[in-house]
Coordinates of C-alpha atoms in Angstrom, one line a residue:
X13 CA 0.0 0.0 0.0
X14 CA 1.3 3.4 -1.0
X15 CA 1.5 6.0 1.8
X16 CA 1.1 9.7 0.8
X17 CA 3.3 12.3 2.6
X18 CA 5.3 9.6 4.3
X19 CA 8.9 8.7 3.7
X20 CA 9.8 5.1 2.9
X21 CA 13.0 3.1 2.7
X22 CA 13.5 1.0 -0.5
X23 CA 14.8 -2.1 1.1
X24 CA 15.7 -4.0 -2.1
X25 CA 17.8 -1.1 -3.6
X26 CA 21.4 -1.3 -4.5
X27 CA 21.7 2.0 -2.6
X28 CA 21.5 1.3 1.2
X29 CA 20.0 4.7 2.0
X30 CA 17.5 4.8 -0.9
X31 CA 14.4 6.7 0.2
X32 CA 11.0 7.5 -1.5
X33 CA 8.2 10.0 -0.7
X34 CA 4.9 10.5 -2.6
X35 CA 3.2 13.9 -2.3
X36 CA -0.1 15.0 -3.8
X37 CA 0.2 18.4 -5.4
X38 CA -3.3 19.7 -5.6
X39 CA -2.7 23.4 -6.4
X40 CA -0.8 23.4 -9.6
X41 CA -0.9 19.9 -11.2
X42 CA -3.5 17.9 -9.4
X43 CA -1.1 14.9 -9.6
X44 CA 1.4 13.1 -7.6
X45 CA 5.2 13.7 -7.2
X46 CA 7.3 10.7 -6.5
X47 CA 10.6 11.8 -4.9
X48 CA 13.6 9.5 -4.5
X49 CA 17.0 10.1 -3.1
X50 CA 20.0 8.4 -1.4
X51 CA 23.4 9.2 -0.1
X52 CA 26.0 8.7 -2.8
X53 CA 29.4 10.1 -3.8
X54 CA 30.6 10.3 -7.4
X55 CA 27.2 10.1 -9.0
X56 CA 26.4 12.5 -11.9
X57 CA 23.7 14.0 -9.7
X58 CA 25.6 15.1 -6.6
X59 CA 22.5 15.0 -4.3
X60 CA 21.4 11.7 -5.9
X61 CA 17.8 13.0 -5.9
X62 CA 15.2 12.5 -8.6
X63 CA 11.5 13.1 -9.0
X64 CA 8.7 11.8 -11.2
X65 CA 5.2 12.9 -11.7
X66 CA 2.0 10.9 -12.4
X67 CA -1.6 11.9 -12.6
X68 CA -3.5 9.5 -10.3
X69 CA -3.0 7.4 -7.2
X70 CA -3.5 4.4 -9.4
X71 CA -0.6 5.6 -11.6
X72 CA 1.6 5.9 -8.4
X73 CA 0.8 2.3 -7.5
X74 CA 1.6 1.2 -11.1
X75 CA 4.9 3.2 -11.1
X76 CA 6.0 1.6 -7.8
X77 CA 5.0 -1.9 -9.1
X78 CA 7.0 -1.4 -12.3
X79 CA 10.1 -0.4 -10.3
X80 CA 9.9 -3.6 -8.2
X81 CA 10.6 -1.5 -5.1
X82 CA 9.9 -3.1 -1.7
X83 CA 9.2 -0.2 0.6
X84 CA 9.2 0.0 4.3
X85 CA 7.1 3.0 5.2
X86 CA 7.8 5.0 8.3

């Protein structure tokens, strides 16, 4: 089950500190941002942070299913 506005740890990631957070952005887009980040050195993105946007909560579930992430929500 996806939790909104809650940080989760991706426990099957190759990055030990891989985190994810899903936020609903009602004002501008009406969709969901999926933020992910981890501690990493030497990566092309020095903060190792990324985001994706999807339109519906169903799309969020599909996105996470496609990644294969196993998430432990806090």
